[in-house]
Coordinates of C-alpha atoms and ligand atoms in Angstrom, one line a residue:
M1 CA -0.1 0.2 0.1
A2 CA 1.1 3.4 -0.7
R3 CA 2.5 5.3 2.1
G4 CA 0.1 8.2 1.7
M5 CA -2.9 5.4 2.0
E6 CA -1.5 4.1 4.9
R7 CA -1.4 7.4 6.9
I8 CA -5.0 8.2 5.9
N9 CA -6.2 4.5 7.1
L10 CA -4.1 5.1 10.5
I11 CA -5.6 8.6 10.8
E12 CA -9.2 7.1 10.0
R13 CA -8.5 4.1 12.5
L14 CA -7.5 6.7 15.6
E15 CA -10.4 9.0 14.9
Q16 CA -12.7 5.9 14.9
E17 CA -11.3 4.6 18.3
L18 CA -10.9 8.3 20.0
G19 CA -13.0 10.8 18.2
K20 CA -11.9 13.2 15.6
D21 CA -11.3 16.1 18.3
K22 CA -8.5 14.0 19.8
V23 CA -6.6 13.4 16.6
L24 CA -4.6 16.3 14.9
T25 CA -5.1 16.4 11.1
A26 CA -2.0 16.4 9.0
E27 CA -1.5 20.3 8.4
K28 CA -1.2 20.5 12.3
T29 CA 1.3 18.1 13.2
S30 CA 4.2 20.6 11.8
D31 CA 4.6 21.7 15.6
Y32 CA 5.5 18.2 16.8
S33 CA 8.3 17.9 13.7
T34 CA 11.2 19.3 16.0
D35 CA 12.5 19.4 19.6
M36 CA 13.9 22.5 21.3
A37 CA 17.4 21.4 20.2
G38 CA 16.4 21.3 16.6
F39 CA 16.0 17.5 16.1
E40 CA 13.8 16.9 13.2
C41 CA 10.9 14.3 12.3
K42 CA 7.9 13.8 10.7
P43 CA 5.1 12.5 12.7
A44 CA 2.4 10.2 11.2
A45 CA -0.3 11.5 13.7
V46 CA -0.8 13.4 16.7
I47 CA -3.2 12.0 19.4
L48 CA -4.5 14.5 22.3
P49 CA -5.5 12.2 24.9
E50 CA -7.7 13.1 27.8
N51 CA -7.6 10.2 30.0
E52 CA -5.7 6.7 30.6
Q53 CA -8.1 5.0 28.6
D54 CA -7.4 7.3 25.3
V55 CA -3.8 6.4 25.9
I56 CA -4.7 2.7 25.9
R57 CA -6.7 3.0 22.9
T58 CA -3.7 4.6 21.0
V59 CA -1.0 2.0 22.4
N60 CA -3.3 -0.8 21.1
I61 CA -3.6 0.6 17.8
A62 CA 0.2 1.0 17.4
R63 CA 1.0 -2.2 18.8
I64 CA -1.5 -3.9 16.4
L65 CA -0.3 -1.8 13.3
R66 CA 3.2 -2.1 14.4
I67 CA 3.8 1.7 14.4
P68 CA 6.0 3.5 17.0
V69 CA 4.3 5.6 19.7
V70 CA 6.2 8.5 21.1
P71 CA 4.9 10.0 24.8
R72 CA 5.6 13.9 24.5
G73 CA 5.0 16.6 26.5
A74 CA 6.4 19.9 26.0
G75 CA 9.1 18.8 23.4
S76 CA 11.7 20.7 25.1
S77 CA 14.0 17.8 25.3
L78 CA 17.7 18.9 24.0
T79 CA 18.7 15.1 22.9
G80 CA 16.3 14.0 20.0
A81 CA 14.3 12.1 22.8
S82 CA 11.0 13.4 21.8
V83 CA 11.0 13.2 17.9
L84 CA 10.7 10.2 15.7
D85 CA 9.9 9.8 12.0
G86 CA 6.8 7.9 11.3
A87 CA 5.6 7.9 14.9
I88 CA 2.2 8.4 16.6
M89 CA 2.9 11.3 19.1
L90 CA 1.0 11.1 22.3
D91 CA 1.0 14.9 23.3
M92 CA 0.0 14.6 27.2
R93 CA -0.8 18.0 28.1
R94 CA -4.6 17.6 28.1
M95 CA -3.8 15.5 31.0
N96 CA -3.0 18.4 33.3
K97 CA -4.9 18.2 36.3
V98 CA -3.7 18.3 40.0
V99 CA -5.8 15.2 41.4
E100 CA -4.9 15.4 45.2
V101 CA -2.7 17.5 47.3
D102 CA -1.8 15.8 50.7
T103 CA -0.3 18.1 53.3
V104 CA 0.2 15.6 55.9
N105 CA 1.9 13.0 53.9
W106 CA 3.6 15.8 51.8
Y107 CA 2.7 14.3 48.3
V108 CA 0.9 15.7 45.1
R109 CA -0.8 13.4 42.8
A110 CA -1.2 15.0 39.5
Q111 CA -1.6 14.1 35.7
P112 CA 1.4 14.1 33.6
G113 CA 0.7 17.0 31.3
I114 CA 0.8 19.5 33.8
T115 CA 3.9 22.0 33.8
I116 CA 6.3 22.2 36.7
E117 CA 5.4 26.0 37.1
E118 CA 1.7 25.2 36.9
L119 CA 2.2 22.6 39.6
N120 CA 4.2 25.0 41.7
R121 CA 1.7 27.6 41.7
E122 CA -1.3 25.2 42.7
L123 CA 1.1 24.2 45.6
V124 CA 1.9 27.6 46.8
R125 CA -1.8 27.9 47.8
Y126 CA -1.0 25.2 50.2
G127 CA 2.2 26.7 51.5
F128 CA 4.5 23.7 49.8
F129 CA 6.4 23.2 46.5
F130 CA 8.1 20.6 44.4
P131 CA 11.7 21.3 44.4
P132 CA 13.2 20.2 41.2
D133 CA 13.5 23.3 38.7
P134 CA 14.6 22.6 35.1
A135 CA 15.1 26.3 33.5
S136 CA 12.4 25.0 31.3
S137 CA 9.9 24.6 34.2
Y138 CA 7.6 27.3 32.6
I139 CA 6.8 24.8 29.6
C140 CA 8.1 21.3 30.6
T141 CA 5.6 19.0 31.9
L142 CA 5.7 16.7 34.9
G143 CA 5.4 13.5 32.7
G144 CA 8.3 14.6 30.6
A145 CA 10.5 15.9 33.5
I146 CA 10.2 12.4 35.5
A147 CA 10.9 10.6 32.1
E148 CA 14.0 12.5 31.6
D149 CA 14.9 12.5 35.5
S150 CA 15.6 16.3 35.2
G151 CA 17.5 18.3 37.2
G152 CA 17.7 22.3 37.3
M153 CA 19.3 24.7 39.5
R154 CA 18.0 23.5 42.9
C155 CA 19.8 20.1 42.5
L156 CA 22.6 21.1 45.0
K157 CA 20.3 21.0 47.8
Y158 CA 17.3 18.9 46.7
G159 CA 18.5 16.5 44.1
T160 CA 17.0 15.6 40.7
V161 CA 13.4 14.5 40.1
K162 CA 14.3 10.9 40.9
E163 CA 14.6 11.8 44.5
W164 CA 10.9 13.2 44.5
V165 CA 8.9 10.3 42.9
L166 CA 6.9 7.9 44.9
S167 CA 4.7 6.1 42.6
L168 CA 3.4 6.2 39.1
R169 CA 0.6 4.9 36.7
V170 CA 2.0 3.9 33.4
V171 CA 0.4 2.2 30.2
L172 CA 3.1 -0.3 29.2
P173 CA 3.8 -1.5 25.4
N174 CA 1.2 -4.2 25.8
G175 CA -1.8 -1.7 26.2
K176 CA -2.0 -2.7 30.0
A177 CA -2.3 0.0 32.7
T178 CA -0.5 -0.3 35.9
Q179 CA 0.2 1.3 39.2
I180 CA 4.0 1.1 40.3
G181 CA 5.0 2.1 43.7
E182 CA 2.9 3.5 46.5
P183 CA 2.4 6.9 47.7
L184 CA 4.5 6.1 50.9
R185 CA 7.6 7.3 52.2
K186 CA 8.7 3.8 53.0
N187 CA 7.9 0.8 50.6
R188 CA 9.8 -2.3 50.0
A189 CA 7.4 -4.2 48.2
G190 CA 9.1 -5.4 45.0
Y191 CA 11.6 -4.6 42.6
D192 CA 12.1 -0.8 42.6
L193 CA 10.1 -0.4 39.0
V194 CA 9.2 3.6 39.9
H195 CA 13.0 4.6 39.7
L196 CA 13.2 2.2 36.5
F197 CA 10.8 4.4 34.9
V198 CA 12.2 7.6 36.1
G199 CA 14.7 8.6 33.3
S200 CA 13.4 5.9 30.8
E201 CA 12.8 8.6 28.2
G202 CA 9.6 7.3 27.0
T203 CA 10.8 3.9 25.7
L204 CA 9.1 1.7 28.6
G205 CA 5.9 3.3 28.7
V206 CA 3.6 6.2 29.0
I207 CA 3.1 7.8 32.5
T208 CA -0.5 8.8 32.7
E209 CA -0.3 10.0 36.6
A210 CA 2.5 10.6 38.9
C211 CA 2.5 10.9 42.9
V212 CA 5.5 13.0 44.0
R213 CA 6.7 14.2 47.3
I214 CA 6.3 17.9 48.2
I215 CA 7.9 20.1 51.0
P216 CA 6.9 23.2 52.9
I217 CA 8.2 26.6 51.3
P218 CA 11.5 27.3 53.5
R219 CA 10.7 29.6 56.3
I220 CA 14.4 30.9 56.6
K221 CA 15.2 33.7 54.2
R222 CA 17.6 33.4 51.4
S223 CA 20.2 36.0 50.5
R224 CA 20.9 35.7 46.6
Y225 CA 24.6 37.1 45.7
L226 CA 26.2 37.4 42.1
L227 CA 29.8 37.2 42.3
N228 CA 32.6 37.8 39.9
F229 CA 35.6 36.1 39.6
D230 CA 39.0 36.3 37.4
T231 CA 39.6 32.6 37.3
W232 CA 38.0 29.2 37.3
K233 CA 40.0 27.8 40.3
D234 CA 38.6 30.7 42.5
A235 CA 35.1 30.2 41.3
C236 CA 35.3 26.5 42.0
S237 CA 37.1 26.7 45.2
T238 CA 34.1 28.6 46.6
I239 CA 31.8 25.8 46.3
V240 CA 34.3 23.6 48.1
E241 CA 35.1 26.0 51.1
L242 CA 31.0 26.6 51.6
K243 CA 30.5 22.7 51.9
S244 CA 33.4 21.9 53.8
N245 CA 32.4 24.7 56.3
G246 CA 28.8 23.1 56.4
I247 CA 27.1 25.3 54.3
L248 CA 24.7 23.8 51.4
P249 CA 23.6 26.7 49.1
D250 CA 20.1 26.4 47.4
I251 CA 21.6 27.0 44.1
F252 CA 25.3 27.7 43.0
E253 CA 25.1 28.4 39.1
F254 CA 28.1 29.8 37.0
M255 CA 28.4 31.5 33.7
D256 CA 31.7 32.3 31.6
R257 CA 32.1 35.5 29.9
D258 CA 30.7 34.8 26.6
T259 CA 27.4 33.3 28.2
V260 CA 27.1 36.7 30.1
H261 CA 27.8 38.6 27.2
M262 CA 25.2 37.0 25.2
V263 CA 22.6 37.5 28.1
N264 CA 23.3 41.2 28.3
K265 CA 23.3 41.8 24.5
T266 CA 19.7 39.5 24.3
F267 CA 17.9 40.6 27.2
G268 CA 19.2 44.1 27.8
Y269 CA 21.2 43.4 31.0
D270 CA 24.3 45.1 32.1
F271 CA 25.9 42.3 34.1
V272 CA 29.8 42.5 34.7
E273 CA 31.2 40.2 32.2
S274 CA 34.2 38.4 34.2
E275 CA 35.9 34.9 33.6
A276 CA 33.3 33.5 36.0
T277 CA 30.0 34.8 37.5
I278 CA 28.4 32.6 40.0
I279 CA 25.0 33.0 41.6
V280 CA 24.2 31.7 44.8
D281 CA 21.5 31.3 47.4
I282 CA 22.5 31.2 50.8
E283 CA 20.2 31.0 54.0
E284 CA 20.4 34.5 55.8
T285 CA 21.4 32.6 58.9
D286 CA 25.0 31.5 57.1
S287 CA 25.1 34.9 55.1
S288 CA 28.2 36.2 57.2
L289 CA 30.4 33.2 57.0
A290 CA 29.6 32.8 53.5
E291 CA 30.7 36.5 52.9
Q292 CA 34.1 35.4 54.5
I293 CA 34.5 32.7 52.5
F294 CA 33.3 34.8 49.1
K295 CA 36.4 37.3 50.1
K296 CA 38.7 34.2 50.9
C297 CA 38.3 32.9 47.2
N298 CA 39.0 36.1 45.7
A299 CA 35.4 37.1 44.8
R300 CA 35.3 40.5 43.4
N301 CA 32.0 42.6 43.1
V302 CA 29.8 40.7 45.7
K303 CA 26.7 42.1 45.0
V304 CA 23.7 40.6 47.3
A305 CA 19.9 41.2 45.4
E306 CA 18.2 43.8 47.6
T307 CA 14.5 43.4 46.2
E308 CA 12.3 40.3 44.8
E309 CA 12.8 41.8 41.6
E310 CA 16.6 41.8 41.9
M311 CA 16.6 38.0 42.9
E312 CA 14.5 37.2 39.8
K313 CA 16.8 39.5 37.5
F314 CA 19.8 37.1 38.5
Y315 CA 17.6 34.0 38.4
S316 CA 16.5 34.5 35.1
A317 CA 20.0 35.5 33.5
R318 CA 21.1 32.2 34.3
S319 CA 17.9 30.4 33.4
M320 CA 17.4 32.3 30.0
A321 CA 21.2 31.7 29.2
Y322 CA 20.3 28.8 26.5
L323 CA 17.7 31.2 24.8
A324 CA 20.2 33.9 25.0
L325 CA 22.6 31.6 22.8
K326 CA 20.1 30.3 20.7
A327 CA 19.3 33.7 19.8
N328 CA 23.0 34.6 18.9
S329 CA 23.8 31.7 16.6
T330 CA 21.9 29.3 14.0
G331 CA 23.1 26.2 15.8
V332 CA 23.6 25.3 19.3
W333 CA 25.0 21.8 20.3
A334 CA 23.8 21.8 24.2
E335 CA 26.4 19.7 26.2
D336 CA 25.5 18.1 29.7
I337 CA 28.4 16.9 31.2
V338 CA 29.0 16.1 34.9
V339 CA 32.5 15.8 36.9
P340 CA 33.4 15.2 40.0
I341 CA 33.0 18.5 42.0
E342 CA 37.3 18.7 42.6
K343 CA 37.7 18.5 39.1
L344 CA 35.5 21.1 38.1
S345 CA 38.0 23.8 37.5
N346 CA 40.4 21.7 35.4
Y347 CA 37.5 20.5 33.2
L348 CA 36.3 23.9 32.5
E349 CA 40.3 24.7 31.4
S350 CA 40.0 21.6 29.1
V351 CA 36.9 23.2 27.5
K352 CA 38.9 26.4 26.7
D353 CA 41.6 24.4 25.4
V354 CA 39.2 22.2 23.2
A355 CA 37.6 25.6 21.7
A356 CA 40.9 27.0 20.9
K357 CA 42.1 23.6 19.4
Y358 CA 39.2 23.5 16.8
G359 CA 38.6 27.2 16.3
V360 CA 35.1 27.2 17.5
K361 CA 33.0 29.1 20.3
I362 CA 32.1 27.1 23.5
P363 CA 30.0 29.5 26.1
V364 CA 29.7 27.5 29.2
G365 CA 27.1 27.6 32.2
G366 CA 25.9 25.1 34.1
H367 CA 25.2 24.0 37.9
A368 CA 28.6 24.3 39.3
G369 CA 27.4 23.1 42.9
D370 CA 27.0 19.6 41.6
G371 CA 29.5 19.4 38.9
N372 CA 27.0 19.6 36.1
V373 CA 28.3 21.6 33.2
H374 CA 26.5 22.8 30.0
P375 CA 29.4 24.0 27.5
S376 CA 27.2 25.1 24.6
I377 CA 29.0 24.4 21.1
L378 CA 28.0 27.2 18.5
Y379 CA 27.9 26.3 14.9
E380 CA 26.6 27.3 11.4
R381 CA 23.3 25.1 11.2
N382 CA 22.9 23.8 7.6
D383 CA 26.7 24.1 7.0
R384 CA 27.6 20.3 6.7
K385 CA 31.2 21.0 7.7
S386 CA 30.5 23.4 10.7
E387 CA 27.8 20.6 12.1
E388 CA 30.2 17.9 11.7
L389 CA 33.1 20.0 13.5
A390 CA 30.4 20.8 16.3
E391 CA 29.8 17.0 16.5
R392 CA 33.1 16.1 16.9
V393 CA 34.1 18.9 19.6
F394 CA 30.9 17.4 21.6
A395 CA 31.9 14.0 21.7
E396 CA 35.6 14.9 22.6
L397 CA 34.1 16.9 25.6
C398 CA 32.4 13.9 26.6
R399 CA 35.3 11.8 26.1
I400 CA 37.4 14.1 28.6
A401 CA 34.4 13.9 31.3
I402 CA 34.3 10.0 31.0
S403 CA 38.1 9.9 31.2
V404 CA 38.2 11.8 34.6
G405 CA 35.2 9.6 36.2
G406 CA 32.5 12.0 35.0
S407 CA 29.2 11.3 33.1
I408 CA 28.2 12.2 29.7
T409 CA 25.0 13.5 31.1
G410 CA 23.4 15.0 34.3
E411 CA 20.0 15.9 33.3
H412 CA 19.3 16.1 29.8
G413 CA 19.6 12.4 29.0
V414 CA 20.5 10.6 26.0
G415 CA 18.0 10.4 23.3
I416 CA 19.6 10.0 20.0
Q417 CA 22.1 12.6 20.6
K418 CA 24.4 10.6 22.9
A419 CA 23.5 6.7 22.7
K420 CA 27.0 5.9 21.4
L421 CA 28.2 7.7 24.3
L422 CA 26.3 5.8 26.7
R423 CA 28.1 2.8 25.4
E424 CA 31.4 4.4 25.7
Q425 CA 30.7 5.6 29.4
L426 CA 29.6 2.6 30.5
S427 CA 32.3 0.4 28.9
E428 CA 34.9 2.8 30.5
H429 CA 33.6 2.4 33.9
G430 CA 32.9 -1.4 33.9
G431 CA 29.2 -1.4 33.3
E432 CA 28.9 -3.4 30.2
E433 CA 27.0 -5.9 31.5
A434 CA 24.6 -3.3 32.8
L435 CA 24.0 -2.2 29.2
R436 CA 23.3 -5.9 28.3
V437 CA 20.7 -5.8 31.0
M438 CA 19.4 -2.3 30.3
K439 CA 18.7 -3.8 26.8
E440 CA 17.1 -6.8 28.0
I441 CA 14.8 -4.8 30.0
K442 CA 13.5 -3.0 27.1
K443 CA 13.0 -6.3 25.0
L444 CA 11.2 -7.6 27.8
L445 CA 8.9 -4.7 28.3
D446 CA 8.3 -3.7 24.6
P447 CA 8.8 -6.8 22.5
D448 CA 7.0 -5.5 19.5
G449 CA 9.8 -2.4 19.7
I450 CA 7.0 0.3 19.3
M451 CA 7.7 2.6 22.3
N452 CA 10.0 5.6 21.5
P453 CA 12.1 2.7 19.6
G454 CA 15.7 3.2 18.3
K455 CA 16.8 5.4 20.7
Y456 CA 18.5 5.8 24.0
V457 CA 19.6 2.2 25.6
E458 CA 18.6 0.6 22.8
A459 CA 20.8 2.4 20.2
A460 CA 23.8 2.4 22.4
Ligands
LIG1 C1 15.4 26.6 27.8 C2 15.6 25.0 28.3 C3 16.2 24.9 29.4 C4 16.3 23.8 30.1 N1 16.7 23.4 31.4 C5 16.5 22.2 31.6 C6 17.4 22.0 32.9 O1 17.7 23.0 33.6 N2 17.4 21.0 33.5 C7 17.1 19.7 32.8 O2 17.1 18.9 33.6 N3 16.5 19.9 31.7 C8 16.3 21.0 31.1 N4 16.1 21.5 29.9 C9 15.5 20.3 29.0 C10 14.3 19.7 28.9 O3 13.2 21.0 29.2 C11 13.7 18.7 30.2 O4 14.3 17.5 29.9 C12 12.3 18.6 30.4 O5 12.0 17.8 31.7 C13 11.5 17.8 29.4 O6 9.9 17.9 29.5 P1 9.0 18.2 28.3 O7 7.6 17.7 28.8 O8 9.4 18.9 27.2 O9 9.2 16.6 27.4 P2 9.4 16.1 26.0 O10 10.7 16.9 25.3 O11 8.1 16.0 25.4 O12 9.9 14.6 26.3 C14 11.2 14.2 26.8 C15 11.1 12.8 26.9 O13 10.2 12.2 28.0 C16 9.2 11.5 27.5 N5 7.8 11.7 27.8 C17 7.2 12.9 27.9 N6 6.2 12.9 28.4 C18 5.9 11.5 28.9 C19 4.7 10.5 29.6 N7 4.2 11.1 29.9 N8 5.4 9.3 29.8 C20 6.5 8.7 29.6 N9 7.3 9.5 28.8 C21 7.3 10.7 28.6 C22 9.5 11.4 26.0 O14 9.0 10.5 25.2 C23 10.6 12.1 25.8 O15 11.8 11.0 25.7 C24 15.7 22.6 29.0 C25 15.3 22.7 27.7 C26 15.3 23.9 27.6 C27 14.6 24.1 26.0

């Protein structure tokens, strides 16, 4: 049968099962043809499920017709995780309700399509919040953040999403729905499938509901500082000194000179452009000790935010940095390296060496407090040579991280971007057998290979 004919039959079948208002027509599927890093695809169909039954019906059609299905939130993935040619895209954003807020057991149960920002807007009414805070919180969905085990700016104190998920409801590739885990702080009943699904990048099933831990909004006020340094060594020694003096900042974010320059240029700010800029939140009770440490580590221009607006301005400079880079280059390869904290300043020097060696611009920002670095390789999109060079540089930066005991990803995940590098990391660090087990798990749960196939562990 001609491909166009197959597509019409598929759309008709989906419309019969789900109703026309939940199936997008061809001309409306273009919004789903890319993720936010610019990985591209041509979806076969887009479904807007409103409940778990809609997800089950879609997965069953995909299974019978052997068509891949991709669960999708906002498509803000930076690794190609949420794009796939010829797939049925399940846009989960109509399933965006808060089901239950429990302020005694400190959890919230919600549907996967709610954004992290919307979730927190609801929780603030109860005096609570969900701490993981990807810079994309204003668009990214709870389901996407769980499937990516997302991180963000508050990980230093609160960890990534995986530390907050208690239980999930999931539609498996065989079309069956199941509860995994319990909404309990302690639960030892069976293998820990919850954490198998956290970070599974939509390859094992579709999350249709999540129960995640919440905590009260802290009562101790925070001071937010903006610090400038002339060397990475001084900037990085600040976090080491703070931690060894018993101070754990809520956030400890950094940007290099090029990043701050592009943020200034794009958003009309006037931040000082120094070798290293740090944004750090300290509980007010620790402020005076922290200020002594900043001085000892040669910080200059120690500026504390004086108003809520100024606090927000410091924060948004960092959270909007990726958008500033995108606005100033046709192509950005976003890296997501983790290195042990004591190796951070050497790693940052290596990034500069690699940039000089290949003659490319690599602005760097990231979550310095937990060793999570985001070098962004700028290149000319649609210039094959420039793209190839960026890919080469990208792989080299990953390999340097692997060689010092680091990881190729701290929070953005693997997708199609880093599948081969995942194999290299696991093999260098003694995890070859673990990779084999991961591949077997994928086959066991998805024998027909319909759930976001050909990526991540499968492609490693
Ligand atoms: C400007 C910007 C800043 C960012 N900052 C950060 C950051 O600070 N920290 C960070 O960790 N990431 C960051 N990201 C990356 C991205 O936003 C996160 O990975 C985010 O959590 C993805 O959510 P999403 O809803 O957009 O998911 P999508 O991109 O739609 O999907 C991501 C993956 O999750 C799967 N998925 C989505 N929904 C479900 C579901 N219901 N069930 C099963 N699988 C599902 C998809 O199949 C895909 O594999 C940033 C991205 C941008 C564009």
